[in-house]
């Protein structure tokens, strides 16, 4: 008998909590898991006394669903999602809905949307943020895919989502195909940035100001009453003051090596792919990569010297306020860059994204939830076509008010030797963005020189081989050549550094060309010719210098005679 409003596959803690959340809001959920015994365990324990029902096979699960059938997959991203889809499709009918609530890569979601559309199945890829607690009591939900599915899942999704303000749900339709998972990916990238910025503020407090953990916890508690009011600032204060069973602070005992699940890296890769300068998230990912080199860092700390400057001796209270403002300004940059990436993706894929609604989705339920996101929604409400948050009056004024503090913090940290990759890259982006003219014209001049040389070489080949090169071909060869030159330059620099030299010599160039015997032969020949020419030039200069010394003017000769006479007299 069809009695369930929706089914959920995957009974890890997130899946269980999401089922209980839907149950709390009056929906009948059918639970299923690949390991069937987990279904019985769940019904006998966590779901005991609820309306949740179970199924011991996919066929049984589908038979218990009302039409159109709605199935949520909360399984590991990748092949597991495709496996379940392949098993479900023969059991479903046209108009039924499959929802992927995992951290799938947005391109996979786009592919699945297209494949299932051809079979009459509606596919939705939904970002789910907020962790286990969010899943239980109200997550941030970011659904995208087949829009025809939205009317059939809207009530369930907006009922279980977190609520903010006067009860607005942190869930709305994002866009077509992989839009929902793309927005979730950017959310996770921003989360990486927020965490790294907080870590850099903590580092400055600890190693520059010399504060103790309980003292830092109080500062973060105070900051949570300002523009920085957020879940991450709140839990940072709690983490800092948390003590282990021995009465000592726990944080110093934790290994300073952070891993990554992939979505932050995906954000950085997408930024590079679409040509968007999302520098802060990129640096946050690299900071985690650097932290993972623990053994190397331990060795380097004994060998590599830093600045020998005295510890901070300024006004502690004023400097803490400077750090707070630097954190706030950098946070604005991070979100501005994130929304730049969303805008570019919308252009690439033809998505119609509501940026104010996205900010609202993140306003509650998720890891990056904060009061700050309400200001972003306001900015896009004022101007839906806003190109960059920095161009909004509120954020423009906020950054200007923080700018002096921002620069002081970075200057102080650099002089003392504190790594601040996200603080510094945020300021560099701001300075670059506000400059009407940047030195990229020099890059273009170099590119033009390469293009001209390639054009000349192609012309020679045309004349010699009686072939024709199109303008597009010449442009493509020029671009490849320029990029290869950039790679060569980096390799040559590494060769020189490996040899503990600050300059690149001909041996480095020969080493670079070792894989091409003809190129190596040509470079060796040219090197010998240049060496011979240099020797000739040196010999000429030497002869000229000797001749100059041998030919004295009459006045010089007279001065030499006078000097000799004076010497004899004395």
Coordinates of C-alpha atoms in Angstrom, one line a residue, residues 14-541:
X14 CA 22.9 12.4 8.4
X15 CA 20.3 10.2 6.7
X16 CA 18.7 9.1 10.0
X17 CA 18.5 12.7 11.2
X18 CA 17.0 14.0 8.0
X19 CA 14.3 11.2 8.2
X20 CA 13.5 12.2 11.8
X21 CA 13.3 15.9 10.8
X22 CA 10.8 15.0 8.1
X23 CA 8.8 12.9 10.5
X24 CA 8.7 15.8 13.0
X25 CA 7.1 17.9 10.3
X26 CA 4.3 15.4 9.5
X27 CA 5.7 13.5 6.6
X28 CA 5.7 9.7 6.4
X29 CA 9.2 8.5 5.3
X30 CA 10.2 5.1 4.1
X31 CA 13.8 4.2 5.1
X32 CA 16.1 1.9 3.2
X33 CA 19.8 1.0 3.4
X34 CA 22.0 -1.3 1.4
X35 CA 22.8 -3.2 4.6
X36 CA 19.2 -4.1 5.4
X37 CA 19.8 -4.9 9.0
X38 CA 20.4 -1.1 9.6
X39 CA 16.8 -0.5 8.6
X40 CA 15.5 -2.7 11.4
X41 CA 18.0 -1.3 13.9
X42 CA 16.9 2.3 13.1
X43 CA 13.2 1.5 13.4
X44 CA 13.8 -0.3 16.7
X45 CA 15.9 2.5 18.2
X46 CA 16.1 6.1 16.9
X47 CA 12.8 5.9 14.9
X48 CA 10.9 4.0 17.6
X49 CA 7.5 5.6 18.2
X50 CA 7.5 7.6 15.0
X51 CA 5.6 7.3 11.7
X52 CA 8.8 6.2 9.9
X53 CA 8.4 2.9 7.9
X54 CA 11.1 0.6 6.5
X55 CA 11.7 -1.5 3.4
X56 CA 14.0 -4.5 2.9
X57 CA 14.3 -4.1 -0.8
X58 CA 14.1 -1.3 -3.4
X59 CA 11.0 -2.9 -4.9
X60 CA 9.3 -2.8 -1.5
X61 CA 10.4 0.8 -0.9
X62 CA 9.0 1.9 -4.3
X63 CA 5.7 0.1 -3.7
X64 CA 5.2 2.1 -0.5
X65 CA 5.6 5.5 -2.1
X66 CA 2.8 7.8 -3.2
X67 CA 3.0 9.2 -6.7
X68 CA 4.9 11.0 -8.0
X69 CA 7.4 8.9 -6.1
X70 CA 10.2 10.9 -4.4
X71 CA 13.4 9.2 -3.4
X72 CA 16.3 10.9 -1.6
X73 CA 19.8 9.4 -2.0
X74 CA 22.1 10.2 0.9
X75 CA 25.0 8.0 0.0
X76 CA 28.7 8.6 -0.8
X77 CA 29.3 10.8 -3.9
X78 CA 30.5 9.1 -7.0
X79 CA 29.7 5.6 -8.2
X80 CA 27.4 4.7 -5.3
X81 CA 25.0 7.4 -6.6
X82 CA 25.0 6.0 -10.1
X83 CA 24.6 2.4 -8.9
X84 CA 21.4 3.3 -7.0
X85 CA 20.1 5.3 -9.9
X86 CA 20.6 2.4 -12.2
X87 CA 18.7 0.1 -9.8
X88 CA 15.9 2.6 -9.3
X89 CA 15.1 3.6 -12.8
X90 CA 13.5 0.3 -13.9
X91 CA 11.3 0.5 -10.8
X92 CA 10.1 4.1 -11.4
X93 CA 7.7 5.7 -13.8
X94 CA 7.7 8.9 -15.9
X95 CA 7.5 11.9 -13.6
X96 CA 9.0 10.2 -10.6
X97 CA 11.8 12.1 -8.8
X98 CA 15.3 11.1 -7.6
X99 CA 17.1 13.5 -5.3
X100 CA 20.8 13.4 -4.6
X101 CA 21.5 15.0 -1.3
X102 CA 25.2 14.1 -1.1
X103 CA 28.3 16.2 -1.9
X104 CA 28.3 15.3 -5.6
X105 CA 30.4 17.2 -8.2
X106 CA 28.1 19.5 -10.1
X107 CA 29.1 18.1 -13.5
X108 CA 28.0 14.7 -12.4
X109 CA 24.6 16.2 -11.4
X110 CA 24.3 17.9 -14.9
X111 CA 25.1 14.5 -16.6
X112 CA 22.5 12.7 -14.4
X113 CA 19.9 15.3 -15.1
X114 CA 20.3 14.9 -18.9
X115 CA 20.5 11.1 -18.8
X116 CA 17.4 10.7 -16.6
X117 CA 15.4 13.4 -18.5
X118 CA 15.7 11.1 -21.6
X119 CA 14.1 8.3 -19.5
X120 CA 11.3 10.5 -18.1
X121 CA 12.7 10.7 -14.6
X122 CA 13.1 14.1 -12.9
X123 CA 16.5 14.4 -11.2
X124 CA 17.4 16.9 -8.4
X125 CA 20.9 17.6 -7.0
X126 CA 20.5 19.3 -3.7
X127 CA 23.2 20.7 -1.5
X128 CA 22.6 19.9 2.2
X129 CA 24.5 21.9 4.7
X130 CA 24.5 22.0 8.5
X131 CA 26.0 18.7 9.4
X132 CA 24.3 16.1 11.6
X133 CA 22.7 18.7 13.8
X134 CA 21.4 20.7 10.8
X135 CA 19.9 17.6 9.3
X136 CA 18.0 16.9 12.5
X137 CA 16.7 20.3 13.3
X138 CA 16.9 22.4 10.1
X139 CA 19.6 22.4 7.4
X140 CA 20.3 24.8 4.6
X141 CA 19.0 23.2 1.4
X142 CA 20.1 24.2 -2.1
X143 CA 18.1 22.2 -4.7
X144 CA 18.7 22.4 -8.5
X145 CA 18.1 20.3 -11.5
X146 CA 14.8 19.5 -13.2
X147 CA 12.5 22.4 -12.3
X148 CA 9.4 20.4 -12.9
X149 CA 10.2 18.5 -9.7
X150 CA 10.2 21.6 -7.5
X151 CA 6.4 21.8 -6.9
X152 CA 6.4 18.2 -5.7
X153 CA 9.3 18.6 -3.2
X154 CA 9.0 22.3 -2.2
X155 CA 6.6 21.7 0.8
X156 CA 8.8 19.0 2.3
X157 CA 12.1 20.8 1.7
X158 CA 10.9 24.2 3.0
X159 CA 9.2 22.6 6.0
X160 CA 12.4 20.9 7.2
X161 CA 14.8 23.7 6.3
X162 CA 16.2 26.1 8.9
X163 CA 14.2 29.3 9.4
X164 CA 15.4 32.8 9.8
X165 CA 13.9 36.3 10.4
X166 CA 10.1 36.0 10.4
X167 CA 10.2 32.3 9.5
X168 CA 11.7 32.4 6.0
X169 CA 13.1 29.0 5.1
X170 CA 16.8 28.6 4.2
X171 CA 15.8 26.8 1.0
X172 CA 14.7 27.9 -2.4
X173 CA 15.0 26.6 -6.0
X174 CA 18.5 27.4 -7.2
X175 CA 18.6 26.7 -10.9
X176 CA 18.9 24.1 -13.7
X177 CA 21.0 21.0 -13.9
X178 CA 24.1 21.2 -11.5
X179 CA 23.3 24.6 -10.1
X180 CA 22.3 23.4 -6.6
X181 CA 25.5 21.4 -6.2
X182 CA 27.6 24.2 -7.7
X183 CA 26.2 26.6 -5.1
X184 CA 26.9 24.1 -2.3
X185 CA 30.5 23.7 -3.6
X186 CA 31.0 27.5 -3.4
X187 CA 29.4 27.5 0.1
X188 CA 32.0 24.9 1.1
X189 CA 34.8 26.9 -0.4
X190 CA 33.7 30.0 1.5
X191 CA 33.6 27.8 4.6
X192 CA 37.3 27.0 4.0
X193 CA 38.1 30.7 3.7
X194 CA 36.2 31.6 6.8
X195 CA 38.0 29.0 8.9
X196 CA 41.4 30.0 7.6
X197 CA 40.7 33.7 8.4
X198 CA 39.8 32.8 11.9
X199 CA 42.9 30.6 12.2
X200 CA 45.1 33.6 11.1
X201 CA 43.4 35.9 13.7
X202 CA 44.1 33.2 16.3
X203 CA 47.7 32.9 15.2
X204 CA 48.2 36.7 15.5
X205 CA 46.6 36.7 19.0
X206 CA 48.7 33.8 20.2
X207 CA 52.1 34.5 18.7
X208 CA 52.2 38.3 18.3
X209 CA 50.1 39.5 21.2
X210 CA 51.0 36.5 23.4
X211 CA 47.5 35.8 24.7
X212 CA 46.3 32.7 26.6
X213 CA 43.5 30.5 25.4
X214 CA 40.9 31.7 27.9
X215 CA 41.7 35.3 27.1
X216 CA 41.3 34.6 23.4
X217 CA 38.0 32.9 24.0
X218 CA 36.7 36.0 25.6
X219 CA 37.8 38.1 22.7
X220 CA 35.9 35.8 20.2
X221 CA 32.9 35.9 22.4
X222 CA 33.0 39.7 22.2
X223 CA 33.5 39.7 18.5
X224 CA 30.4 37.5 18.2
X225 CA 28.4 40.5 19.3
X226 CA 29.6 42.6 16.4
X227 CA 29.4 42.4 12.6
X228 CA 31.3 39.0 12.9
X229 CA 28.3 37.4 14.7
X230 CA 28.4 33.9 13.2
X231 CA 28.3 30.2 14.0
X232 CA 32.1 29.8 13.3
X233 CA 33.1 32.7 15.6
X234 CA 30.8 31.2 18.3
X235 CA 32.3 27.7 18.2
X236 CA 35.8 29.2 18.0
X237 CA 35.3 30.8 21.4
X238 CA 34.0 27.4 22.7
X239 CA 36.9 25.5 21.3
X240 CA 39.5 27.9 22.7
X241 CA 38.2 27.6 26.3
X242 CA 37.5 23.9 26.2
X243 CA 39.7 21.9 28.6
X244 CA 40.7 18.2 28.6
X245 CA 40.2 15.8 31.4
X246 CA 43.5 16.8 32.9
X247 CA 42.3 20.4 33.3
X248 CA 44.6 21.7 30.5
X249 CA 43.4 23.4 27.3
X250 CA 42.7 20.9 24.6
X251 CA 43.6 22.9 21.5
X252 CA 47.4 22.9 22.0
X253 CA 47.3 19.1 22.1
X254 CA 45.6 18.8 18.7
X255 CA 48.0 18.2 15.7
X256 CA 48.2 21.2 13.5
X257 CA 47.6 19.4 10.3
X258 CA 44.3 19.9 8.4
X259 CA 42.9 17.7 5.7
X260 CA 40.3 18.4 3.1
X261 CA 37.3 16.6 1.6
X262 CA 37.5 18.0 -1.9
X263 CA 34.8 20.7 -2.3
X264 CA 37.2 23.5 -1.3
X265 CA 39.6 22.2 -3.9
X266 CA 36.8 21.9 -6.5
X267 CA 35.9 25.6 -5.9
X268 CA 39.5 26.7 -6.5
X269 CA 39.7 24.5 -9.7
X270 CA 36.4 25.9 -11.0
X271 CA 37.7 29.5 -10.3
X272 CA 40.8 28.8 -12.5
X273 CA 38.7 27.1 -15.1
X274 CA 36.3 30.0 -15.5
X275 CA 39.0 32.7 -15.0
X276 CA 37.6 34.1 -11.8
X277 CA 40.2 35.4 -9.2
X278 CA 38.8 33.5 -6.2
X279 CA 42.2 34.0 -4.5
X280 CA 41.2 33.7 -0.9
X281 CA 39.6 30.3 -1.1
X282 CA 42.6 29.1 -3.2
X283 CA 45.0 30.2 -0.4
X284 CA 42.8 28.6 2.2
X285 CA 43.1 25.3 0.4
X286 CA 46.9 25.7 0.0
X287 CA 47.2 26.6 3.7
X288 CA 45.7 23.2 4.5
X289 CA 48.1 21.5 2.1
X290 CA 51.0 23.3 3.8
X291 CA 49.7 22.3 7.2
X292 CA 49.8 18.6 6.2
X293 CA 53.6 18.8 5.7
X294 CA 54.1 18.5 9.4
X295 CA 57.4 16.6 9.4
X296 CA 58.9 18.9 6.8
X297 CA 57.8 22.0 8.7
X298 CA 59.4 20.6 11.9
X299 CA 62.7 20.2 10.1
X300 CA 62.5 23.5 8.3
X301 CA 61.8 25.3 11.6
X302 CA 65.3 24.2 12.8
X303 CA 67.0 25.3 9.6
X304 CA 65.2 28.4 8.2
X305 CA 65.6 31.7 10.0
X306 CA 62.9 34.4 10.2
X307 CA 63.0 38.1 11.1
X308 CA 64.9 38.9 14.3
X309 CA 62.5 41.5 15.6
X310 CA 61.2 42.1 19.1
X311 CA 57.8 40.8 20.1
X312 CA 54.8 43.1 19.8
X313 CA 55.0 46.1 22.2
X314 CA 52.1 48.2 21.0
X315 CA 48.6 48.9 22.3
X316 CA 47.1 45.4 22.8
X317 CA 43.5 46.6 22.8
X318 CA 43.9 48.7 19.7
X319 CA 45.7 45.8 17.9
X320 CA 43.0 43.4 18.7
X321 CA 40.5 45.8 17.2
X322 CA 42.7 46.0 14.2
X323 CA 42.6 42.2 13.9
X324 CA 38.9 42.2 14.1
X325 CA 38.6 44.7 11.4
X326 CA 41.1 42.9 9.2
X327 CA 39.1 39.7 9.6
X328 CA 35.9 41.5 8.7
X329 CA 37.3 43.1 5.6
X330 CA 38.9 39.9 4.5
X331 CA 35.6 38.1 5.0
X332 CA 33.9 40.6 2.7
X333 CA 36.5 39.9 0.0
X334 CA 36.0 36.1 0.3
X335 CA 32.2 36.4 -0.1
X336 CA 32.6 38.9 -3.0
X337 CA 34.9 36.5 -4.8
X338 CA 32.5 33.6 -4.1
X339 CA 29.6 35.5 -5.6
X340 CA 31.8 36.5 -8.6
X341 CA 32.3 32.7 -9.3
X342 CA 28.5 32.1 -9.0
X343 CA 27.8 34.9 -11.5
X344 CA 30.4 33.6 -14.0
X345 CA 29.0 30.0 -13.7
X346 CA 25.6 31.4 -14.4
X347 CA 26.9 32.9 -17.6
X348 CA 28.7 29.7 -18.6
X349 CA 25.7 27.4 -18.1
X350 CA 22.8 29.8 -18.7
X351 CA 21.6 29.5 -15.1
X352 CA 19.3 32.2 -13.7
X353 CA 20.6 32.5 -10.1
X354 CA 18.9 34.5 -7.4
X355 CA 21.9 35.7 -5.5
X356 CA 19.8 37.3 -2.7
X357 CA 18.0 34.0 -2.2
X358 CA 21.3 32.1 -2.1
X359 CA 22.5 34.5 0.7
X360 CA 19.3 33.8 2.5
X361 CA 19.7 30.0 2.1
X362 CA 23.1 30.4 3.9
X363 CA 21.7 32.7 6.5
X364 CA 20.7 29.8 8.8
X365 CA 21.2 26.0 9.2
X366 CA 24.6 25.8 7.5
X367 CA 28.2 26.1 8.8
X368 CA 28.7 29.6 7.5
X369 CA 25.5 31.0 8.9
X370 CA 25.9 34.5 10.1
X371 CA 24.2 37.9 10.4
X372 CA 26.6 39.1 7.7
X373 CA 24.7 37.1 5.1
X374 CA 21.6 39.2 5.7
X375 CA 23.6 42.2 4.5
X376 CA 24.5 40.4 1.3
X377 CA 20.8 39.6 0.7
X378 CA 20.0 43.3 1.2
X379 CA 22.7 44.3 -1.3
X380 CA 21.2 42.1 -4.0
X381 CA 17.7 43.2 -3.1
X382 CA 18.8 46.7 -3.7
X383 CA 20.5 45.8 -7.0
X384 CA 19.9 42.3 -8.5
X385 CA 22.4 43.1 -11.2
X386 CA 25.2 44.0 -8.8
X387 CA 28.5 43.0 -10.4
X388 CA 30.5 42.8 -7.1
X389 CA 29.7 43.2 -3.5
X390 CA 32.5 45.7 -3.1
X391 CA 30.5 48.1 -5.4
X392 CA 27.5 48.1 -3.0
X393 CA 27.5 51.2 -0.7
X394 CA 27.3 49.2 2.5
X395 CA 30.3 46.9 1.7
X396 CA 32.3 49.7 0.1
X397 CA 32.0 51.8 3.3
X398 CA 32.6 48.8 5.5
X399 CA 35.9 47.9 3.8
X400 CA 37.0 51.6 3.7
X401 CA 36.4 51.8 7.5
X402 CA 38.5 48.7 8.1
X403 CA 41.3 49.5 5.6
X404 CA 43.8 51.2 7.9
X405 CA 43.5 48.4 10.5
X406 CA 43.8 45.8 7.8
X407 CA 47.0 47.2 6.5
X408 CA 48.5 47.6 10.0
X409 CA 47.8 44.0 10.9
X410 CA 49.4 42.7 7.8
X411 CA 52.4 45.0 8.1
X412 CA 52.9 43.9 11.7
X413 CA 52.4 40.2 11.0
X414 CA 54.9 40.3 8.0
X415 CA 57.6 42.1 10.1
X416 CA 57.3 39.5 12.9
X417 CA 57.1 36.6 10.4
X418 CA 53.5 35.3 10.9
X419 CA 52.0 33.5 7.8
X420 CA 48.7 35.2 6.8
X421 CA 47.9 33.9 3.4
X422 CA 44.2 34.8 3.4
X423 CA 44.6 38.2 5.0
X424 CA 47.3 39.2 2.6
X425 CA 45.6 37.8 -0.6
X426 CA 42.4 39.5 0.3
X427 CA 44.1 42.9 0.6
X428 CA 46.0 42.2 -2.7
X429 CA 42.7 41.5 -4.4
X430 CA 41.2 44.7 -3.0
X431 CA 44.1 46.8 -4.2
X432 CA 44.2 45.1 -7.6
X433 CA 40.4 45.5 -8.0
X434 CA 40.5 49.2 -7.2
X435 CA 43.3 49.9 -9.7
X436 CA 42.2 51.3 -13.0
X437 CA 45.6 50.3 -14.6
X438 CA 47.5 47.1 -13.8
X439 CA 50.9 46.0 -15.1
X440 CA 49.3 43.3 -17.3
X441 CA 50.2 45.5 -20.3
X442 CA 53.8 44.2 -20.0
X443 CA 52.5 40.6 -20.2
X444 CA 50.5 41.5 -23.3
X445 CA 53.7 43.1 -24.8
X446 CA 55.6 39.9 -24.2
X447 CA 52.8 37.9 -25.7
X448 CA 52.7 40.2 -28.7
X449 CA 56.5 39.6 -29.2
X450 CA 55.9 35.8 -29.1
X451 CA 53.0 36.1 -31.5
X452 CA 55.1 38.1 -34.0
X453 CA 58.0 35.6 -33.8
X454 CA 55.6 32.7 -34.3
X455 CA 54.1 34.5 -37.3
X456 CA 57.5 35.0 -38.9
X457 CA 58.4 31.3 -38.4
X458 CA 55.1 30.2 -39.8
X459 CA 55.6 32.5 -42.8
X460 CA 59.0 30.8 -43.4
X461 CA 57.5 27.4 -43.2
X462 CA 54.7 28.4 -45.6
X463 CA 57.3 29.5 -48.2
X464 CA 59.5 26.5 -47.7
X465 CA 56.8 23.8 -47.6
X466 CA 54.1 25.5 -49.7
X467 CA 51.4 25.3 -46.9
X468 CA 49.1 27.8 -45.3
X469 CA 48.6 28.7 -41.7
X470 CA 45.3 30.3 -40.7
X471 CA 45.2 33.2 -38.2
X472 CA 43.6 30.9 -35.7
X473 CA 46.4 28.4 -36.0
X474 CA 49.1 31.0 -35.6
X475 CA 47.2 32.4 -32.5
X476 CA 46.9 28.9 -31.0
X477 CA 50.6 28.1 -31.6
X478 CA 51.5 31.5 -30.0
X479 CA 49.4 30.8 -26.9
X480 CA 50.9 27.3 -26.5
X481 CA 54.4 28.7 -27.0
X482 CA 53.8 31.5 -24.4
X483 CA 52.4 29.0 -21.9
X484 CA 55.4 26.7 -22.5
X485 CA 57.7 29.6 -22.0
X486 CA 56.1 30.2 -18.6
X487 CA 56.6 26.6 -17.7
X488 CA 60.3 26.7 -18.9
X489 CA 60.9 29.8 -16.8
X490 CA 59.6 28.1 -13.6
X491 CA 61.7 25.0 -14.4
X492 CA 64.8 27.1 -14.9
X493 CA 64.3 28.8 -11.7
X494 CA 63.9 25.5 -9.9
X495 CA 67.2 24.2 -11.5
X496 CA 69.1 27.3 -10.3
X497 CA 67.6 27.0 -6.8
X498 CA 68.5 23.3 -6.6
X499 CA 72.1 24.3 -7.4
X500 CA 71.9 27.0 -4.7
X501 CA 72.4 29.8 -7.3
X502 CA 70.4 33.0 -7.7
X503 CA 71.1 33.2 -11.4
X504 CA 70.3 30.9 -14.3
X505 CA 73.2 29.8 -16.5
X506 CA 73.6 27.9 -19.8
X507 CA 73.9 24.6 -18.1
X508 CA 70.3 25.0 -16.7
X509 CA 69.1 25.7 -20.2
X510 CA 70.8 22.6 -21.6
X511 CA 69.3 20.5 -18.8
X512 CA 65.9 21.9 -19.7
X513 CA 66.4 20.8 -23.4
X514 CA 67.8 17.3 -22.6
X515 CA 64.7 15.5 -23.9
X516 CA 65.1 17.0 -27.4
X517 CA 68.4 16.0 -29.0
X518 CA 68.0 18.5 -31.8
X519 CA 67.1 21.3 -29.5
X520 CA 70.0 20.4 -27.1
X521 CA 72.4 20.4 -30.1
X522 CA 71.1 23.8 -31.3
X523 CA 71.4 25.3 -27.8
X524 CA 74.9 23.9 -27.2
X525 CA 76.0 25.3 -30.6
X526 CA 74.5 28.7 -29.8
X527 CA 76.1 28.6 -26.3
X528 CA 79.5 27.9 -27.7
X529 CA 79.1 30.7 -30.3
X530 CA 78.1 33.1 -27.5
X531 CA 81.0 32.0 -25.3
X532 CA 83.4 32.5 -28.2
X533 CA 81.9 35.9 -29.0
X534 CA 82.2 37.0 -25.4
X535 CA 85.8 36.0 -25.3
X536 CA 86.5 38.0 -28.4
X537 CA 84.8 41.0 -26.9
X538 CA 86.8 40.7 -23.7
X539 CA 90.1 40.4 -25.6
X540 CA 89.2 43.6 -27.6
X541 CA 88.4 45.5 -24.4

